Amino acid sequence: MADWQEITGGITAPKGYRAAGITAGLKPSGLPDLALIVSDVEAIAAGVFTTSQVKAACVDYCRQRLQAKQSARAILCNAGQANAATGSQGIKDAEESADLLAKELNISPESILLASTGVIGRRIKMDALRNGIPKLVASLTDAGSDAAAGAIITTDLVTKSIALETTIGDRPVRIGGIAKGSGMIHPNMATMLAFVTCDAAVSPHLWQQMLTRAADRSFNSITVDGDTSTNDSLLALANGQSRTPAITEVGAESEKLEAMLTAVCQHLAKAIARDGEGATCLIEVQVTGAHDEQAARQIAKTIAGSSLVKSAIFGRDPNWGRIAAAAGRAGVPFEQENLQIQLGNFLLLDNGQPLPFDRAAASAYLKQAATGAYLQQDTVLISVNVGNGHGTGKAWGCDLSYDYVKINAEYTT
């Protein structure tokens, strides 16, 4: 049983945080497009970013900030323009964004982290941003999580938010998070943004290690379409306002906090995969029997990312051969005679041997998942065992529908 409980409040559930989201005129749709998260005090900061060689200005900016100073007070996010592949002017725009916000908040620009999302190759609409920042700061509230969550999305159909609470040192400790992402999603980060707040006191080194491991077990284990973005950013703040003793070394308290951080990240990651562009269901792949966790996750990610597997699930076709083929090309050695594949409660392959199964019932299982979209009952579970090893891993994805092509064919038009 989890050693925490879900609470309301999102990123403003932890003590000492305010947030806001407004319409600044960055999106042509007129929808909210500028978000801000602020800690009342300087917070320990950590980040995980895209592995793409083509990176947005905000990614380079944040990496440099976190290398120089592992703390921050604020996260500013604009939606509408990715500010990626925008050359030296894009970098200047990012720096000006931080300077403008710093003056409005009366803090140092070095305490500000940035994120952007939208169309690659387009600079931030700086006139709209300059006019919007005073309004944004004026809108800050300790109940502003939903507004911020709504201002960071692009093609998302739903906002993504979570907050959990546990007890450390007889005091409540909370972690909250919001995220965006729907397309251009693939392991090693994706076109996704995620912001996490925590009110525990943690050493910078431990907080970064926790976040990196949590990312591997969540955002780096989801895929929608196999495309890694230029802007992927996971930023996490820990401000110590819970007044619990500082966690400075690995132990029971650090493990408890990391488990809750991972749960927050996994909730947000699954919400992104569930909201995949054109998706009708969430796919969860569980792999056991590998030689270690990394190998198990690699197999799971390959299966979840297979276009053939995803297409079969959209067509409600229990074609286990595609699952076997994806597992086999994952780059992880295993003996074929040990392979076991299960779809929901249907055992399809055992010890490398095909088994008779009720194809109509298995297809009905896939159809049932499609009708449960956004009701947390929309998960297609694929279980794969590859041997007797101790490694286990999970990955999440979604089916591949006709609408995915339509959405992306018309993205900039």
Tab-separated table of C-alpha atoms in Angstrom:
chain	number	residue	atom	x	y	z
A	1	MET	CA	0.000	0.000	0.000
A	2	ALA	CA	1.305	3.466	-0.900
A	3	ASP	CA	2.666	5.472	2.011
A	4	TRP	CA	0.948	8.668	0.859
A	5	GLN	CA	-2.445	10.029	-0.074
A	6	GLU	CA	-3.698	12.122	-2.954
A	7	ILE	CA	-4.755	15.646	-2.070
A	8	THR	CA	-6.070	18.656	-3.975
A	9	GLY	CA	-4.086	21.699	-4.977
A	10	GLY	CA	-1.645	20.540	-7.664
A	11	ILE	CA	1.587	22.527	-7.685
A	12	THR	CA	0.326	24.912	-5.006
A	13	ALA	CA	-0.515	22.109	-2.551
A	14	PRO	CA	3.006	22.174	-1.037
A	15	LYS	CA	3.589	25.048	1.384
A	16	GLY	CA	5.120	28.264	0.125
A	17	TYR	CA	4.117	28.200	-3.548
A	18	ARG	CA	1.902	30.406	-5.710
A	19	ALA	CA	0.997	30.030	-9.359
A	20	ALA	CA	-0.846	31.805	-12.139
A	21	GLY	CA	-1.915	31.319	-15.736
A	22	ILE	CA	-3.220	33.994	-18.074
A	23	THR	CA	-3.975	34.803	-21.690
A	24	ALA	CA	-1.200	37.076	-22.942
A	25	GLY	CA	-1.908	36.825	-26.664
A	26	LEU	CA	0.849	34.353	-27.503
A	27	LYS	CA	-1.537	31.769	-28.979
A	28	PRO	CA	-3.625	32.709	-32.022
A	29	SER	CA	-6.521	30.795	-30.428
A	30	GLY	CA	-6.848	33.310	-27.619
A	31	LEU	CA	-6.560	30.567	-25.005
A	32	PRO	CA	-4.366	30.877	-21.874
A	33	ASP	CA	-0.700	30.847	-22.844
A	34	LEU	CA	1.527	32.177	-20.053
A	35	ALA	CA	2.151	30.427	-16.733
A	36	LEU	CA	4.182	31.167	-13.630
A	37	ILE	CA	5.149	29.191	-10.534
A	38	VAL	CA	6.822	31.033	-7.641
A	39	SER	CA	8.284	29.815	-4.364
A	40	ASP	CA	8.100	32.208	-1.429
A	41	VAL	CA	11.745	31.428	-0.662
A	42	GLU	CA	14.741	30.248	-2.654
A	43	ALA	CA	14.226	26.552	-3.417
A	44	ILE	CA	16.594	23.738	-4.294
A	45	ALA	CA	16.163	23.163	-8.043
A	46	ALA	CA	16.789	20.178	-10.310
A	47	GLY	CA	16.078	19.479	-13.953
A	48	VAL	CA	16.025	16.814	-16.640
A	49	PHE	CA	15.969	17.879	-20.287
A	50	THR	CA	15.642	16.696	-23.872
A	51	THR	CA	18.430	14.587	-25.345
A	52	SER	CA	17.864	16.131	-28.778
A	53	GLN	CA	20.822	17.874	-30.420
A	54	VAL	CA	18.374	20.579	-31.522
A	55	LYS	CA	17.353	22.313	-28.316
A	56	ALA	CA	15.140	25.279	-27.520
A	57	ALA	CA	16.719	28.395	-26.033
A	58	CYS	CA	14.953	27.738	-22.715
A	59	VAL	CA	16.626	24.333	-22.404
A	60	ASP	CA	20.135	25.737	-22.813
A	61	TYR	CA	19.210	28.619	-20.517
A	62	CYS	CA	18.013	26.294	-17.719
A	63	ARG	CA	20.980	23.971	-18.033
A	64	GLN	CA	23.370	26.881	-17.629
A	65	ARG	CA	21.408	28.274	-14.683
A	66	LEU	CA	21.332	24.932	-12.865
A	67	GLN	CA	25.031	24.302	-13.458
A	68	ALA	CA	25.860	27.647	-11.909
A	69	LYS	CA	23.278	27.611	-9.140
A	70	GLN	CA	21.197	24.669	-7.928
A	71	SER	CA	18.355	26.825	-6.671
A	72	ALA	CA	15.537	28.965	-8.044
A	73	ARG	CA	12.508	31.011	-7.050
A	74	ALA	CA	10.351	30.921	-10.182
A	75	ILE	CA	9.456	28.987	-13.340
A	76	LEU	CA	8.047	30.935	-16.309
A	77	CYS	CA	6.443	29.047	-19.188
A	78	ASN	CA	5.068	30.390	-22.461
A	79	ALA	CA	2.867	28.352	-24.815
A	80	GLY	CA	2.422	29.052	-28.508
A	81	GLN	CA	6.006	29.431	-29.654
A	82	ALA	CA	8.710	26.833	-28.926
A	83	ASN	CA	11.549	29.357	-29.383
A	84	ALA	CA	13.592	26.436	-30.759
A	85	ALA	CA	15.842	26.739	-33.821
A	86	THR	CA	15.496	30.522	-33.561
A	87	GLY	CA	19.207	31.380	-33.482
A	88	SER	CA	20.876	34.038	-31.370
A	89	GLN	CA	17.736	36.160	-31.221
A	90	GLY	CA	15.877	33.300	-29.559
A	91	ILE	CA	18.526	33.212	-26.842
A	92	LYS	CA	18.189	36.969	-26.347
A	93	ASP	CA	14.409	36.587	-26.091
A	94	ALA	CA	14.809	33.948	-23.375
A	95	GLU	CA	17.204	36.148	-21.429
A	96	GLU	CA	14.916	39.148	-21.757
A	97	SER	CA	11.992	37.052	-20.512
A	98	ALA	CA	13.907	36.247	-17.338
A	99	ASP	CA	15.005	39.859	-16.880
A	100	LEU	CA	11.456	41.163	-17.266
A	101	LEU	CA	10.080	38.706	-14.744
A	102	ALA	CA	12.931	39.313	-12.306
A	103	LYS	CA	12.178	43.042	-12.232
A	104	GLU	CA	8.469	42.410	-11.701
A	105	LEU	CA	9.129	39.935	-8.864
A	106	ASN	CA	12.055	41.954	-7.485
A	107	ILE	CA	14.357	38.951	-7.512
A	108	SER	CA	17.553	38.021	-9.363
A	109	PRO	CA	17.262	36.740	-12.971
A	110	GLU	CA	19.535	33.877	-11.876
A	111	SER	CA	16.635	32.617	-9.733
A	112	ILE	CA	14.321	32.167	-12.720
A	113	LEU	CA	13.919	29.044	-14.865
A	114	LEU	CA	12.235	29.088	-18.266
A	115	ALA	CA	10.177	26.724	-20.421
A	116	SER	CA	8.528	27.143	-23.809
A	117	THR	CA	6.205	25.040	-25.959
A	118	GLY	CA	4.624	25.484	-29.358
A	119	VAL	CA	5.713	25.537	-32.972
A	120	ILE	CA	9.433	24.945	-33.594
A	121	GLY	CA	11.164	27.768	-35.463
A	122	ARG	CA	8.974	30.507	-34.045
A	123	ARG	CA	10.239	33.088	-31.583
A	124	ILE	CA	8.276	34.154	-28.541
A	125	LYS	CA	5.933	37.053	-29.291
A	126	MET	CA	7.895	39.416	-27.079
A	127	ASP	CA	5.484	42.356	-27.230
A	128	ALA	CA	2.714	40.126	-25.882
A	129	LEU	CA	5.057	38.694	-23.262
A	130	ARG	CA	6.221	42.129	-22.117
A	131	ASN	CA	2.633	43.265	-21.672
A	132	GLY	CA	1.588	39.990	-20.055
A	133	ILE	CA	4.185	39.616	-17.312
A	134	PRO	CA	2.822	42.347	-14.978
A	135	LYS	CA	-0.667	40.842	-15.282
A	136	LEU	CA	0.759	37.370	-14.703
A	137	VAL	CA	2.550	38.379	-11.507
A	138	ALA	CA	-0.542	40.205	-10.277
A	139	SER	CA	-2.538	36.988	-10.784
A	140	LEU	CA	-0.333	34.848	-8.524
A	141	THR	CA	-2.290	32.961	-5.878
A	142	ASP	CA	-1.847	29.949	-3.631
A	143	ALA	CA	-4.772	28.385	-5.506
A	144	GLY	CA	-3.381	29.045	-8.978
A	145	SER	CA	-2.365	25.520	-9.976
A	146	ASP	CA	-5.302	24.882	-12.312
A	147	ALA	CA	-4.780	28.207	-14.080
A	148	ALA	CA	-1.095	27.414	-14.611
A	149	ALA	CA	-1.883	23.885	-15.814
A	150	GLY	CA	-4.294	25.318	-18.384
A	151	ALA	CA	-1.811	27.903	-19.653
A	152	ILE	CA	0.971	25.448	-20.578
A	153	ILE	CA	-0.979	23.116	-22.881
A	154	THR	CA	-1.038	23.141	-26.692
A	155	THR	CA	-2.743	20.211	-28.473
A	156	ASP	CA	-3.617	18.564	-25.144
A	157	LEU	CA	-7.272	17.701	-24.667
A	158	VAL	CA	-7.054	17.818	-20.868
A	159	THR	CA	-4.876	19.432	-18.221
A	160	LYS	CA	-2.631	17.206	-16.126
A	161	SER	CA	-2.173	17.736	-12.403
A	162	ILE	CA	-1.542	15.791	-9.185
A	163	ALA	CA	-0.605	16.358	-5.529
A	164	LEU	CA	0.405	13.800	-2.921
A	165	GLU	CA	1.085	14.036	0.813
A	166	THR	CA	3.078	11.868	3.214
A	167	THR	CA	4.570	12.282	6.696
A	168	ILE	CA	8.266	12.750	7.433
A	169	GLY	CA	9.423	13.484	10.961
A	170	ASP	CA	5.794	13.646	12.139
A	171	ARG	CA	5.109	16.540	9.785
A	172	PRO	CA	3.201	16.565	6.478
A	173	VAL	CA	5.300	16.775	3.323
A	174	ARG	CA	3.717	17.437	-0.048
A	175	ILE	CA	4.689	17.131	-3.693
A	176	GLY	CA	2.608	18.620	-6.487
A	177	GLY	CA	2.974	18.626	-10.226
A	178	ILE	CA	1.527	19.752	-13.532
A	179	ALA	CA	2.467	18.662	-17.037
A	180	LYS	CA	1.661	19.122	-20.704
A	181	GLY	CA	2.152	16.817	-23.635
A	182	SER	CA	0.112	15.044	-26.266
A	183	GLY	CA	2.281	14.580	-29.352
A	184	MET	CA	6.001	14.422	-30.209
A	185	ILE	CA	6.326	12.103	-27.215
A	186	HIS	CA	9.075	9.472	-26.983
A	187	PRO	CA	11.433	8.131	-24.299
A	188	ASN	CA	14.478	10.216	-23.377
A	189	MET	CA	11.983	13.011	-22.841
A	190	ALA	CA	9.476	14.183	-25.328
A	191	THR	CA	7.485	17.274	-26.337
A	192	MET	CA	6.448	17.536	-22.792
A	193	LEU	CA	6.859	19.921	-19.946
A	194	ALA	CA	6.493	18.962	-16.302
A	195	PHE	CA	6.864	21.137	-13.235
A	196	VAL	CA	7.094	19.705	-9.723
A	197	THR	CA	6.983	21.484	-6.382
A	198	CYS	CA	7.903	20.044	-2.996
A	199	ASP	CA	8.024	21.552	0.493
A	200	ALA	CA	10.655	19.200	1.936
A	201	ALA	CA	14.244	20.271	2.560
A	202	VAL	CA	16.614	18.193	0.427
A	203	SER	CA	20.268	18.555	-0.483
A	204	PRO	CA	20.796	19.625	-4.126
A	205	HIS	CA	22.743	16.490	-5.052
A	206	LEU	CA	20.094	14.145	-3.636
A	207	TRP	CA	17.217	16.095	-5.212
A	208	GLN	CA	18.813	15.889	-8.659
A	209	GLN	CA	19.492	12.169	-8.258
A	210	MET	CA	15.910	11.551	-7.146
A	211	LEU	CA	14.511	13.490	-10.083
A	212	THR	CA	16.727	11.724	-12.617
A	213	ARG	CA	15.645	8.294	-11.390
A	214	ALA	CA	11.998	9.363	-11.236
A	215	ALA	CA	12.221	10.637	-14.824
A	216	ASP	CA	13.637	7.308	-16.008
A	217	ARG	CA	10.728	5.471	-14.394
A	218	SER	CA	8.083	7.840	-15.731
A	219	PHE	CA	8.579	10.424	-18.482
A	220	ASN	CA	11.426	8.456	-20.067
A	221	SER	CA	9.157	5.405	-20.166
A	222	ILE	CA	6.321	6.858	-22.246
A	223	THR	CA	5.892	7.127	-25.990
A	224	VAL	CA	3.146	8.427	-28.253
A	225	ASP	CA	4.712	8.680	-31.681
A	226	GLY	CA	8.454	8.028	-31.519
A	227	ASP	CA	9.439	11.691	-31.890
A	228	THR	CA	11.615	13.399	-29.300
A	229	SER	CA	11.097	17.150	-28.995
A	230	THR	CA	13.412	20.135	-28.797
A	231	ASN	CA	11.830	21.562	-25.648
A	232	ASP	CA	11.398	18.722	-23.168
A	233	SER	CA	11.920	19.935	-19.631
A	234	LEU	CA	11.216	18.495	-16.197
A	235	LEU	CA	11.870	21.071	-13.487
A	236	ALA	CA	11.503	20.434	-9.768
A	237	LEU	CA	11.703	22.785	-6.776
A	238	ALA	CA	12.052	21.852	-3.087
A	239	ASN	CA	11.723	24.832	-0.751
A	240	GLY	CA	11.876	23.329	2.761
A	241	GLN	CA	8.718	25.081	3.936
A	242	SER	CA	7.318	21.900	5.516
A	243	ARG	CA	9.889	22.593	8.278
A	244	THR	CA	10.961	18.966	8.361
A	245	PRO	CA	14.627	18.074	9.030
A	246	ALA	CA	16.780	18.405	5.932
A	247	ILE	CA	17.313	15.178	3.988
A	248	THR	CA	21.014	15.123	3.180
A	249	GLU	CA	21.836	11.443	2.774
A	250	VAL	CA	20.289	8.244	1.470
A	251	GLY	CA	18.063	6.536	4.017
A	252	ALA	CA	14.471	5.747	4.904
A	253	GLU	CA	13.327	9.370	4.612
A	254	SER	CA	15.001	9.972	1.239
A	255	GLU	CA	13.578	6.713	-0.105
A	256	LYS	CA	10.105	7.684	1.086
A	257	LEU	CA	10.339	11.085	-0.558
A	258	GLU	CA	11.724	9.634	-3.801
A	259	ALA	CA	8.935	7.051	-3.956
A	260	MET	CA	6.356	9.828	-3.707
A	261	LEU	CA	8.215	11.936	-6.295
A	262	THR	CA	8.231	8.942	-8.651
A	263	ALA	CA	4.500	8.420	-8.087
A	264	VAL	CA	3.814	12.063	-9.008
A	265	CYS	CA	5.930	11.778	-12.153
A	266	GLN	CA	4.332	8.472	-13.162
A	267	HIS	CA	0.840	9.900	-12.742
A	268	LEU	CA	1.708	12.845	-14.989
A	269	ALA	CA	3.537	10.636	-17.501
A	270	LYS	CA	0.577	8.282	-17.838
A	271	ALA	CA	-1.731	11.265	-18.218
A	272	ILE	CA	0.417	12.438	-21.150
A	273	ALA	CA	0.353	9.021	-22.812
A	274	ARG	CA	-3.384	8.713	-22.178
A	275	ASP	CA	-3.875	12.099	-23.873
A	276	GLY	CA	-1.774	11.161	-26.906
A	277	GLU	CA	-2.937	12.897	-30.051
A	278	GLY	CA	-5.862	10.921	-31.476
A	279	ALA	CA	-5.499	8.206	-28.830
A	280	THR	CA	-8.426	6.133	-27.617
A	281	CYS	CA	-6.668	4.163	-24.876
A	282	LEU	CA	-3.581	3.961	-22.695
A	283	ILE	CA	-1.183	1.039	-23.161
A	284	GLU	CA	0.800	-0.213	-20.176
A	285	VAL	CA	3.580	-2.721	-20.851
A	286	GLN	CA	4.986	-4.656	-17.912
A	287	VAL	CA	8.165	-6.677	-18.465
A	288	THR	CA	9.622	-9.175	-15.992
A	289	GLY	CA	12.447	-11.690	-16.033
A	290	ALA	CA	15.113	-9.431	-17.562
A	291	HIS	CA	18.636	-9.262	-16.135
A	292	ASP	CA	18.085	-5.758	-14.719
A	293	GLU	CA	15.576	-2.905	-14.571
A	294	GLN	CA	17.120	-0.996	-17.468
A	295	ALA	CA	16.861	-4.018	-19.782
A	296	ALA	CA	13.245	-4.611	-18.767
A	297	ARG	CA	12.350	-0.969	-19.408
A	298	GLN	CA	14.076	-1.088	-22.790
A	299	ILE	CA	11.922	-4.023	-23.886
A	300	ALA	CA	8.782	-2.386	-22.493
A	301	LYS	CA	9.514	0.927	-24.260
A	302	THR	CA	10.144	-0.848	-27.566
A	303	ILE	CA	6.799	-2.640	-27.372
A	304	ALA	CA	4.900	0.484	-26.294
A	305	GLY	CA	6.511	2.459	-29.118
A	306	SER	CA	5.906	-0.066	-31.902
A	307	SER	CA	3.691	1.446	-34.592
A	308	LEU	CA	2.484	-2.043	-35.483
A	309	VAL	CA	1.529	-2.850	-31.886
A	310	LYS	CA	-0.163	0.536	-31.494
A	311	SER	CA	-2.073	0.126	-34.764
A	312	ALA	CA	-3.234	-3.369	-33.831
A	313	ILE	CA	-4.587	-2.118	-30.520
A	314	PHE	CA	-6.432	0.711	-32.269
A	315	GLY	CA	-7.928	-1.921	-34.599
A	316	ARG	CA	-8.836	-4.079	-31.547
A	317	ASP	CA	-6.730	-6.889	-33.005
A	318	PRO	CA	-5.048	-9.130	-30.361
A	319	ASN	CA	-2.075	-9.721	-32.671
A	320	TRP	CA	0.504	-10.968	-30.163
A	321	GLY	CA	3.020	-11.627	-32.938
A	322	ARG	CA	3.670	-7.898	-33.178
A	323	ILE	CA	4.384	-7.801	-29.440
A	324	ALA	CA	6.825	-10.687	-29.768
A	325	ALA	CA	8.536	-9.030	-32.733
A	326	ALA	CA	8.941	-5.746	-30.849
A	327	ALA	CA	10.368	-7.522	-27.800
A	328	GLY	CA	12.809	-9.360	-30.020
A	329	ARG	CA	14.218	-6.210	-31.617
A	330	ALA	CA	14.604	-4.268	-28.367
A	331	GLY	CA	18.331	-5.006	-28.264
A	332	VAL	CA	18.102	-7.061	-25.072
A	333	PRO	CA	19.240	-10.704	-25.261
A	334	PHE	CA	16.815	-13.368	-24.033
A	335	GLU	CA	15.914	-16.950	-24.928
A	336	GLN	CA	12.909	-17.223	-27.225
A	337	GLU	CA	11.729	-20.397	-25.477
A	338	ASN	CA	11.302	-18.366	-22.261
A	339	LEU	CA	9.030	-15.739	-23.804
A	340	GLN	CA	5.576	-15.315	-22.313
A	341	ILE	CA	2.999	-12.780	-23.524
A	342	GLN	CA	-0.294	-11.895	-21.873
A	343	LEU	CA	-2.934	-9.368	-22.949
A	344	GLY	CA	-5.085	-8.423	-19.985
A	345	ASN	CA	-6.130	-11.818	-18.581
A	346	PHE	CA	-5.519	-13.615	-21.875
A	347	LEU	CA	-2.370	-15.754	-21.937
A	348	LEU	CA	-1.320	-15.810	-25.592
A	349	LEU	CA	2.201	-17.273	-25.571
A	350	ASP	CA	3.916	-19.347	-22.898
A	351	ASN	CA	7.446	-20.757	-22.905
A	352	GLY	CA	7.746	-19.649	-26.511
A	353	GLN	CA	4.690	-21.694	-27.549
A	354	PRO	CA	1.447	-20.199	-28.971
A	355	LEU	CA	-1.658	-20.949	-26.926
A	356	PRO	CA	-5.282	-21.179	-28.031
A	357	PHE	CA	-7.335	-18.215	-26.786
A	358	ASP	CA	-10.732	-16.621	-27.309
A	359	ARG	CA	-9.886	-14.069	-30.003
A	360	ALA	CA	-13.335	-12.459	-29.904
A	361	ALA	CA	-13.134	-11.991	-26.145
A	362	ALA	CA	-9.612	-10.563	-26.396
A	363	SER	CA	-10.799	-8.113	-29.046
A	364	ALA	CA	-13.706	-7.150	-26.792
A	365	TYR	CA	-11.179	-6.431	-24.018
A	366	LEU	CA	-9.436	-3.950	-26.319
A	367	LYS	CA	-12.744	-2.358	-27.278
A	368	GLN	CA	-13.704	-1.974	-23.626
A	369	ALA	CA	-10.489	-0.095	-22.917
A	370	ALA	CA	-11.254	2.330	-25.753
A	371	THR	CA	-14.646	3.203	-24.270
A	372	GLY	CA	-13.060	4.071	-20.914
A	373	ALA	CA	-10.905	6.946	-22.179
A	374	TYR	CA	-10.185	9.579	-19.517
A	375	LEU	CA	-12.041	7.519	-16.916
A	376	GLN	CA	-8.876	5.785	-15.636
A	377	GLN	CA	-10.378	2.548	-17.024
A	378	ASP	CA	-8.864	2.892	-20.461
A	379	THR	CA	-5.710	0.858	-19.943
A	380	VAL	CA	-4.677	-2.038	-22.165
A	381	LEU	CA	-2.284	-4.156	-20.132
A	382	ILE	CA	0.443	-6.116	-21.922
A	383	SER	CA	2.513	-8.404	-19.686
A	384	VAL	CA	5.732	-9.932	-21.030
A	385	ASN	CA	8.157	-12.285	-19.292
A	386	VAL	CA	11.528	-12.970	-20.890
A	387	GLY	CA	13.260	-15.254	-18.392
A	388	ASN	CA	14.235	-15.752	-14.764
A	389	GLY	CA	16.068	-12.505	-14.113
A	390	HIS	CA	15.186	-10.062	-11.355
A	391	GLY	CA	14.746	-7.064	-13.669
A	392	THR	CA	11.277	-5.573	-14.005
A	393	GLY	CA	10.177	-2.461	-15.860
A	394	LYS	CA	7.173	-0.619	-17.204
A	395	ALA	CA	6.433	1.677	-20.121
A	396	TRP	CA	3.328	3.500	-21.239
A	397	GLY	CA	1.998	4.505	-24.640
A	398	CYS	CA	-1.230	4.837	-26.556
A	399	ASP	CA	-2.819	3.434	-29.671
A	400	LEU	CA	-2.214	4.956	-33.103
A	401	SER	CA	-5.387	6.234	-34.728
A	402	TYR	CA	-6.395	7.954	-37.951
A	403	ASP	CA	-6.815	11.189	-36.013
A	404	TYR	CA	-3.097	11.323	-35.127
A	405	VAL	CA	-2.231	11.865	-38.793
A	406	LYS	CA	-5.012	14.433	-39.201
A	407	ILE	CA	-3.947	16.450	-36.150
A	408	ASN	CA	-0.299	16.587	-37.177
A	409	ALA	CA	-0.949	17.095	-40.880
A	410	GLU	CA	-2.801	20.291	-39.992
A	411	TYR	CA	-0.649	21.417	-37.016
A	412	THR	CA	0.655	24.701	-38.464
A	413	THR	CA	-2.192	25.328	-40.892
